[in-house]
PDB file of C-alpha atoms in Angstrom:
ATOM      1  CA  UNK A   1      79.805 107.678  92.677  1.00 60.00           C
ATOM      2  CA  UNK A   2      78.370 111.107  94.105  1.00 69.00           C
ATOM      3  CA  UNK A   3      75.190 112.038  91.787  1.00 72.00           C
ATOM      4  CA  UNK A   4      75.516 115.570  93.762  1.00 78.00           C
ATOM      5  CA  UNK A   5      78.955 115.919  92.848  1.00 81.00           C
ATOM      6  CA  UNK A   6      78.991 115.369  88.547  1.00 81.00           C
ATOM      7  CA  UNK A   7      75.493 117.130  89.339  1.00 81.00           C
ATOM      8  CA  UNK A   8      77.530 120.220  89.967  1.00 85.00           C
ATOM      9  CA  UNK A   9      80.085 119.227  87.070  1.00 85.00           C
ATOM     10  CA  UNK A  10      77.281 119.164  85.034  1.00 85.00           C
ATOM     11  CA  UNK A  11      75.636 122.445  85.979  1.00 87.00           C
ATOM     12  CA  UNK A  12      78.502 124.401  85.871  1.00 89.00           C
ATOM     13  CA  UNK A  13      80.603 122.459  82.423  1.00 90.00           C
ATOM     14  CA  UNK A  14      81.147 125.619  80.221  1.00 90.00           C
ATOM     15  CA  UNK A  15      82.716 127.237  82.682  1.00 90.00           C
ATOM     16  CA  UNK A  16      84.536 124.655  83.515  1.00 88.00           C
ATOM     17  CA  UNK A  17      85.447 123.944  79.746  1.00 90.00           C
ATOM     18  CA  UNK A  18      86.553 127.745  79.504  1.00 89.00           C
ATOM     19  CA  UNK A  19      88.450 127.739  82.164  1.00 90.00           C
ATOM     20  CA  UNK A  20      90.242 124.319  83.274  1.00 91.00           C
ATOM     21  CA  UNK A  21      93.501 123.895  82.633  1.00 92.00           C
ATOM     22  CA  UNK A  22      94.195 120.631  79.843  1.00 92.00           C
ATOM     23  CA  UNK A  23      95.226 118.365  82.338  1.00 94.00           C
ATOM     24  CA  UNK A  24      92.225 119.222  84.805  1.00 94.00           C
ATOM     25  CA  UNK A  25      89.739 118.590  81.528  1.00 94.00           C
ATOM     26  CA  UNK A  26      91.600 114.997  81.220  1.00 95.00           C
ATOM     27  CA  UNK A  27      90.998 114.131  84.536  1.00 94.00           C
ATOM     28  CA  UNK A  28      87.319 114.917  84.437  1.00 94.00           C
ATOM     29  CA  UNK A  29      87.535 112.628  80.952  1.00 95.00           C
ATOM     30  CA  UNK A  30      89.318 110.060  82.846  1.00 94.00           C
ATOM     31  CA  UNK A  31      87.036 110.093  85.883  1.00 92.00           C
ATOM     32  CA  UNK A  32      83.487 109.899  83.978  1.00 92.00           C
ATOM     33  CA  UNK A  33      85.015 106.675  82.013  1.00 93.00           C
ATOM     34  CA  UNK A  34      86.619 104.978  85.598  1.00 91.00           C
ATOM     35  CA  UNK A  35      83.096 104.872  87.018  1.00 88.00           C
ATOM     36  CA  UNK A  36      81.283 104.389  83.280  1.00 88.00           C
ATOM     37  CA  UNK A  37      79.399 107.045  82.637  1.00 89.00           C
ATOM     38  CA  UNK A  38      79.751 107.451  78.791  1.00 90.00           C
ATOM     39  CA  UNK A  39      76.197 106.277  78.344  1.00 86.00           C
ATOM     40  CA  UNK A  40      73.270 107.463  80.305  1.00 84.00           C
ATOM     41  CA  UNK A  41      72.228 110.807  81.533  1.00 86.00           C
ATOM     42  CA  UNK A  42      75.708 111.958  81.626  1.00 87.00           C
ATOM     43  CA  UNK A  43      76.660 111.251  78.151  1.00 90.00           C
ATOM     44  CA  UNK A  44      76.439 114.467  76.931  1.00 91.00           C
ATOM     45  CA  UNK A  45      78.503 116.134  79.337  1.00 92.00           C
ATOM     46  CA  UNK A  46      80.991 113.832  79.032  1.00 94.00           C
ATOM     47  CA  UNK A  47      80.991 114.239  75.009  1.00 95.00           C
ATOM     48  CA  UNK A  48      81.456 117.754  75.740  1.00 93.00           C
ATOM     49  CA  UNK A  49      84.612 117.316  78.147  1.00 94.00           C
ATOM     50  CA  UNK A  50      85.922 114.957  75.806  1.00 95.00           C
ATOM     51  CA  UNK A  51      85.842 117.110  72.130  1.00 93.00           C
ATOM     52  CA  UNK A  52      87.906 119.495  74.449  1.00 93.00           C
ATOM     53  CA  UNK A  53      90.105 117.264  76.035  1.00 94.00           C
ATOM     54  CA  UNK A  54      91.107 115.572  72.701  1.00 91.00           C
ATOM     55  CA  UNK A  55      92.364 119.269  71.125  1.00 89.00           C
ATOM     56  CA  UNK A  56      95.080 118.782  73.547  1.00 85.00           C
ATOM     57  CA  UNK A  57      98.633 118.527  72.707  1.00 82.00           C
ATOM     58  CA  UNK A  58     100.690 115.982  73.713  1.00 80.00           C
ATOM     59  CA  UNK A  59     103.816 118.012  74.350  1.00 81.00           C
ATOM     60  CA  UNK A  60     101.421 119.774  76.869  1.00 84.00           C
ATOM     61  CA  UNK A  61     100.201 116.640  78.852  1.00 87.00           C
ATOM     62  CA  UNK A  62     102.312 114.831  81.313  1.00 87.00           C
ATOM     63  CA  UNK A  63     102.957 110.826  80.656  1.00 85.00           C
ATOM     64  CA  UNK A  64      99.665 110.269  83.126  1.00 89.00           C
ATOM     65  CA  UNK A  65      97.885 112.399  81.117  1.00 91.00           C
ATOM     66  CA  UNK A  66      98.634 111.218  77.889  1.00 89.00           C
ATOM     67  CA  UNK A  67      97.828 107.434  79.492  1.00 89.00           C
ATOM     68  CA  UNK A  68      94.707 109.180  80.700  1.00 93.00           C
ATOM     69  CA  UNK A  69      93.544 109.811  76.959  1.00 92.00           C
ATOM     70  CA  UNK A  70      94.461 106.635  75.308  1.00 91.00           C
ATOM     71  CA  UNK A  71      92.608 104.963  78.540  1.00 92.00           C
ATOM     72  CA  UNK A  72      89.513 107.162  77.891  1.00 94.00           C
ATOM     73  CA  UNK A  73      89.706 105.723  73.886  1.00 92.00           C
ATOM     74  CA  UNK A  74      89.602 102.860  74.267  1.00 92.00           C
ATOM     75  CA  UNK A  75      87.047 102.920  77.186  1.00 94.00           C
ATOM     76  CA  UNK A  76      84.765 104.635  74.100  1.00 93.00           C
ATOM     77  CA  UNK A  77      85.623 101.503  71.665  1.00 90.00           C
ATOM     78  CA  UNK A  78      84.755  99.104  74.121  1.00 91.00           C
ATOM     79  CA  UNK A  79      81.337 100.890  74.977  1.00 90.00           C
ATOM     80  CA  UNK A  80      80.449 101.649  70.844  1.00 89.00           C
ATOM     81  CA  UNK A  81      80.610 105.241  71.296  1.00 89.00           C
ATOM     82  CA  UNK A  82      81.641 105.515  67.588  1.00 86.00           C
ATOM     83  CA  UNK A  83      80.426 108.909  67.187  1.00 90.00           C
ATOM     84  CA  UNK A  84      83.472 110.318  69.234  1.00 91.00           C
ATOM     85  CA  UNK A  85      86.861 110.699  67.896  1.00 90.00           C
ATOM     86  CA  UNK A  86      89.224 108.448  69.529  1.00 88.00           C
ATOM     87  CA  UNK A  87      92.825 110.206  70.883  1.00 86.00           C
ATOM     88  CA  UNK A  88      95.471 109.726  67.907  1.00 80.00           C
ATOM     89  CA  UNK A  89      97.885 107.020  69.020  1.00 72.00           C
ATOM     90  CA  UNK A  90     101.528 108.114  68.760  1.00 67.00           C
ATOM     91  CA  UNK A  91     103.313 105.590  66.085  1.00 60.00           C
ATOM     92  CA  UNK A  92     106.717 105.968  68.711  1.00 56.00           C
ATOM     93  CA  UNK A  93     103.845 104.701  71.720  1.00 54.00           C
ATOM     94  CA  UNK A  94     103.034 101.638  69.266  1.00 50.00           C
ATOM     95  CA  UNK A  95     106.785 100.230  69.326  1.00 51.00           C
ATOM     96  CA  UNK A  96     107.696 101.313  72.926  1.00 47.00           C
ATOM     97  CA  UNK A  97     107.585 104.314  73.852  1.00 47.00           C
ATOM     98  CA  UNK A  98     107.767 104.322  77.656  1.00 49.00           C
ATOM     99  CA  UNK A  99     105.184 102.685  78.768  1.00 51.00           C
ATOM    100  CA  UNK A 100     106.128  98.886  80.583  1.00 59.00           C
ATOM    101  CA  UNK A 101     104.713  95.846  81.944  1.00 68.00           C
ATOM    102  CA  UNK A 102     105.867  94.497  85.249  1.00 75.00           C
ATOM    103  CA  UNK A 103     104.696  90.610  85.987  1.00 84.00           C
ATOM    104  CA  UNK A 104     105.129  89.768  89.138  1.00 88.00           C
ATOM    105  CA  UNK A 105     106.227  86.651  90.875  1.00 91.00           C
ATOM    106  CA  UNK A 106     102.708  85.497  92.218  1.00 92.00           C
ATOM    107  CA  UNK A 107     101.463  86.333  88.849  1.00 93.00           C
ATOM    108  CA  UNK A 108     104.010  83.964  87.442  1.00 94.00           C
ATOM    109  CA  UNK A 109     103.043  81.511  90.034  1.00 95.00           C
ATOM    110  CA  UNK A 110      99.381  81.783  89.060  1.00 95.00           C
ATOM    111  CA  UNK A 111     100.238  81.253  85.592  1.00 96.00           C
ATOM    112  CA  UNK A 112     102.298  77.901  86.249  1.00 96.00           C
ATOM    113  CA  UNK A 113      99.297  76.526  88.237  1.00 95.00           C
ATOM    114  CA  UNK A 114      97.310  77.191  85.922  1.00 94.00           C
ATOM    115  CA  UNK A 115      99.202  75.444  83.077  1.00 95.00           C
ATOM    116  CA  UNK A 116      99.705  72.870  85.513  1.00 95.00           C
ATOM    117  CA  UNK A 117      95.928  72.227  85.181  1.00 93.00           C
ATOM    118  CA  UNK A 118      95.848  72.238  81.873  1.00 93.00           C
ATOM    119  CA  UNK A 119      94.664  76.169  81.393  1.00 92.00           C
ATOM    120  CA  UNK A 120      96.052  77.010  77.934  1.00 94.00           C
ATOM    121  CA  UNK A 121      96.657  81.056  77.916  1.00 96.00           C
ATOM    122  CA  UNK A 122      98.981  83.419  77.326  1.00 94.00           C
ATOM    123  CA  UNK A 123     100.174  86.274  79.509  1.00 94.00           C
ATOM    124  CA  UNK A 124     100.072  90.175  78.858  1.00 92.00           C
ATOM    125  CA  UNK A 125      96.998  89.906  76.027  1.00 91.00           C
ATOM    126  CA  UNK A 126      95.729  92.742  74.165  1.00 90.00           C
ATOM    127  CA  UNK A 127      92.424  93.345  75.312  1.00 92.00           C
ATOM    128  CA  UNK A 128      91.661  93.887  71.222  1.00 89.00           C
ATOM    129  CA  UNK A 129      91.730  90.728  69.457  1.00 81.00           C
ATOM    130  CA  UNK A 130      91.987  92.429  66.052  1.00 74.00           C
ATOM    131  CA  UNK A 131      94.975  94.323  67.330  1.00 57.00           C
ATOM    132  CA  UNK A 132      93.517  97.625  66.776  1.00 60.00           C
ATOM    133  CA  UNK A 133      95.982 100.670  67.404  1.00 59.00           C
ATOM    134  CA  UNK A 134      93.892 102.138  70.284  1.00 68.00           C
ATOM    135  CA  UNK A 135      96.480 101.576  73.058  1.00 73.00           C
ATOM    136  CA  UNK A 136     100.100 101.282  73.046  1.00 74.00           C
ATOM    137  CA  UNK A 137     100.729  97.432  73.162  1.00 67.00           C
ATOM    138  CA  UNK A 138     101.113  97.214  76.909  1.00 72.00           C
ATOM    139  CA  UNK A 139      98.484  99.300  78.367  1.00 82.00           C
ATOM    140  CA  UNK A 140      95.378  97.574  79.809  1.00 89.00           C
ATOM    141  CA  UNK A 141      96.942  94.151  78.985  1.00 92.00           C
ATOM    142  CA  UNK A 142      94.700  90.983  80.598  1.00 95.00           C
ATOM    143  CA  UNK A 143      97.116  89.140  82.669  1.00 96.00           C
ATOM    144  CA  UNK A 144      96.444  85.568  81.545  1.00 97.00           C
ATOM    145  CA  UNK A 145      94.236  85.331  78.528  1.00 96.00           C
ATOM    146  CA  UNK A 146      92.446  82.184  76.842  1.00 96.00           C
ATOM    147  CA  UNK A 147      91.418  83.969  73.849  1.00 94.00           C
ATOM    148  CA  UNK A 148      89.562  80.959  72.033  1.00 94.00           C
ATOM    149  CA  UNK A 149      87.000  80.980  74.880  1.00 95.00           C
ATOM    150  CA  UNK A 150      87.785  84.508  75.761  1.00 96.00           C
ATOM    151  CA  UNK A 151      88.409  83.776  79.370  1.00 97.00           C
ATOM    152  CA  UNK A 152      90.856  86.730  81.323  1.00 97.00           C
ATOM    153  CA  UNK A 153      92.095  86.012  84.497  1.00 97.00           C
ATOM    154  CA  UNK A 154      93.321  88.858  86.151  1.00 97.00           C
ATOM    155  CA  UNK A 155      95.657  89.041  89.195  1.00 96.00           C
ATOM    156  CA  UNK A 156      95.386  91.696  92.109  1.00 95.00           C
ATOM    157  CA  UNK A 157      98.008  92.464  93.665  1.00 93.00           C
ATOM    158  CA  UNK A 158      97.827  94.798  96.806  1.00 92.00           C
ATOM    159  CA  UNK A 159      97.869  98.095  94.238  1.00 91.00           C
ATOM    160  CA  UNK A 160      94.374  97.071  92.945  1.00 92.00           C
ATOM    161  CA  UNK A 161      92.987  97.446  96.577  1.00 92.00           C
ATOM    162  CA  UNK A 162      92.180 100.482  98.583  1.00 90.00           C
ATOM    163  CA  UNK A 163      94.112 101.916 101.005  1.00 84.00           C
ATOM    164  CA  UNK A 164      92.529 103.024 104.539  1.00 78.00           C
ATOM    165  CA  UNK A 165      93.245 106.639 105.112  1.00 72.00           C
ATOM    166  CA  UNK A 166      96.187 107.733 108.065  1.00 69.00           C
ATOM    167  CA  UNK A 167      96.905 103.868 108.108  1.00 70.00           C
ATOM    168  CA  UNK A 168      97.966 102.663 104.713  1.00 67.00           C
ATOM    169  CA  UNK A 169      96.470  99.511 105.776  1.00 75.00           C
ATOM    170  CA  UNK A 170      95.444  98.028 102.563  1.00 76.00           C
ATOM    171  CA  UNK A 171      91.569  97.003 102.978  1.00 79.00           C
ATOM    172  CA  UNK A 172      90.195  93.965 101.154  1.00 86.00           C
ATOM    173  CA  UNK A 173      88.312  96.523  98.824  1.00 90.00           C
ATOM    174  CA  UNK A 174      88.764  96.818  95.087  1.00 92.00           C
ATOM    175  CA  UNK A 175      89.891 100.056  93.816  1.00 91.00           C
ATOM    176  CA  UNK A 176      87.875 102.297  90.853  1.00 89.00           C
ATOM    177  CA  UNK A 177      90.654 101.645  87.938  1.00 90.00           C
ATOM    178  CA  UNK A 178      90.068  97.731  88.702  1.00 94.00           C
ATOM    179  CA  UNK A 179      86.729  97.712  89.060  1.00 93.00           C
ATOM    180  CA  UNK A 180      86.885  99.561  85.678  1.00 93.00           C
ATOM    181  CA  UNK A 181      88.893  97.265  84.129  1.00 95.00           C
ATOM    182  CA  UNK A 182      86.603  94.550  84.342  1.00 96.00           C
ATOM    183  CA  UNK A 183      83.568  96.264  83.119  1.00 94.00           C
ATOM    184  CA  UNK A 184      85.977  97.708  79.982  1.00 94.00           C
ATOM    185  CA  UNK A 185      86.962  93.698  79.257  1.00 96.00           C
ATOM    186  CA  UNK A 186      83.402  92.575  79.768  1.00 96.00           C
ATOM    187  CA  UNK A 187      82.198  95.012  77.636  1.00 94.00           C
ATOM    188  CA  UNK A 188      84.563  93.367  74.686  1.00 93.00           C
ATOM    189  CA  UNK A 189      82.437  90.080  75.118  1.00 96.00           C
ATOM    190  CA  UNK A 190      85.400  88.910  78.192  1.00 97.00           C
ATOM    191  CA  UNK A 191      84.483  86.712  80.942  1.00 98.00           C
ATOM    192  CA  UNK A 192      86.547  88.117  83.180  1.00 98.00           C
ATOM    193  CA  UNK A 193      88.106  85.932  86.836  1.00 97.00           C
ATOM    194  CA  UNK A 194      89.815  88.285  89.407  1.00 97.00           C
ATOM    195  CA  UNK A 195      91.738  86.390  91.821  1.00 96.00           C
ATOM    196  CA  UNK A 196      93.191  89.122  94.672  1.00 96.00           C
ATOM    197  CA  UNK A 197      96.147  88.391  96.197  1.00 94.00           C
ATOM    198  CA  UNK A 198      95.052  87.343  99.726  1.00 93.00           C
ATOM    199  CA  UNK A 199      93.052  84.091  98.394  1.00 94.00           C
ATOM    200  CA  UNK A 200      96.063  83.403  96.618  1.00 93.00           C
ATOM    201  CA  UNK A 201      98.536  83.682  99.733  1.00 91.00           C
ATOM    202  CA  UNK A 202      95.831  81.394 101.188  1.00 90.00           C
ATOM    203  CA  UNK A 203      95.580  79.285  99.301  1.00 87.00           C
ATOM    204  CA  UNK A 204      99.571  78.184  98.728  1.00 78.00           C
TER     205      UNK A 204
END
């Protein structure tokens, strides 16, 4: 990440506090968890942005932001910030509420191999093994999950990947939210296995 850039965040945060709009605080949330900087010298910005960000309204967010905010929780409960409030989880979000799962067919094929082998796991895990109401149930889910040995084995598909500017060309480079997502399971005690999609094709 740019030190100059949440440099100038940093210098210039009550302004920005006073005068962002909600959604443009949840980003700034959203972005300081992506690239983990909850702890460290940024903490304290980020605490800031985040006591404003949580005084937010639903109603007022769209269905990225609100995502955004239950992201950014449980980013803070895998890190042990306990001394920030976590966003209030919707009961409607807990049952449903919009938010879906789509497993794909190599993902599927990745999980019969690995049965196959004699991989016991189950697909679509709560990162939380106590269950705890941080996240609707399908949000951050590990794709195929030994939770006895607390093994997660994640597939990336081409969406996980960059993509190279005028081209679209996806380039063999992981993306910030995936990157994220592995230090956010390893930081729950996961050992976490990322197999991207062009070993796979490969390898078949």
């Amino acid at each position: 990440y740019s030190e100059d850039f949440f440099g100038c965040i940093v210098r210039v945060l009550p302004k920005l506090i006073e005068h962002c709009n909600e959604q443009g605080i949840v980003n700034l949330c959203y972005s300081f968890a992506i690239l983990g900087l909850l702890t460290g010298k940024h903490q304290e910005a980020f605490s800031m942005l985040w006591r404003k960000a949580i005084t937010t309204e639903s109603q007022k967010l769209s269905k990225e932001g609100v995502s955004q905010l239950l992201l950014v929780s449980s980013f803070l409960v895998a890190y042990g910030k306990e001394e920030l409030p976590t966003y209030p989880l919707h009961p409607n979000l807990i049952n449903k509420g919009g938010f879906s799962v789509t497993v794909s067919k190599s993902q599927k094929e990745v999980s019969a191999v690995l049965k196959d082998i004699g991989y016991d796991h189950e697909m679509e895990v709560s990162p939380f093994l106590s269950n705890e109401s941080i996240l609707p149930p399908d949000m951050l889910c590990i794709d195929m999950a030994c939770k006895n040995k607390m093994i997660a084995i994640e597939f990336d598909g081409p969406t996980h990947f960059l993509q190279e500017l005028g081209l679209g060309k996806v380039a063999n480079v992981e993306n910030g939210p995936t990157k994220a997502k592995r230090r956010f399971l390893e930081e729950l005690d996961w050992m976490v296995i990322n197999i991207p999609y062009y070993d796979w094709a490969r390898a078949k």
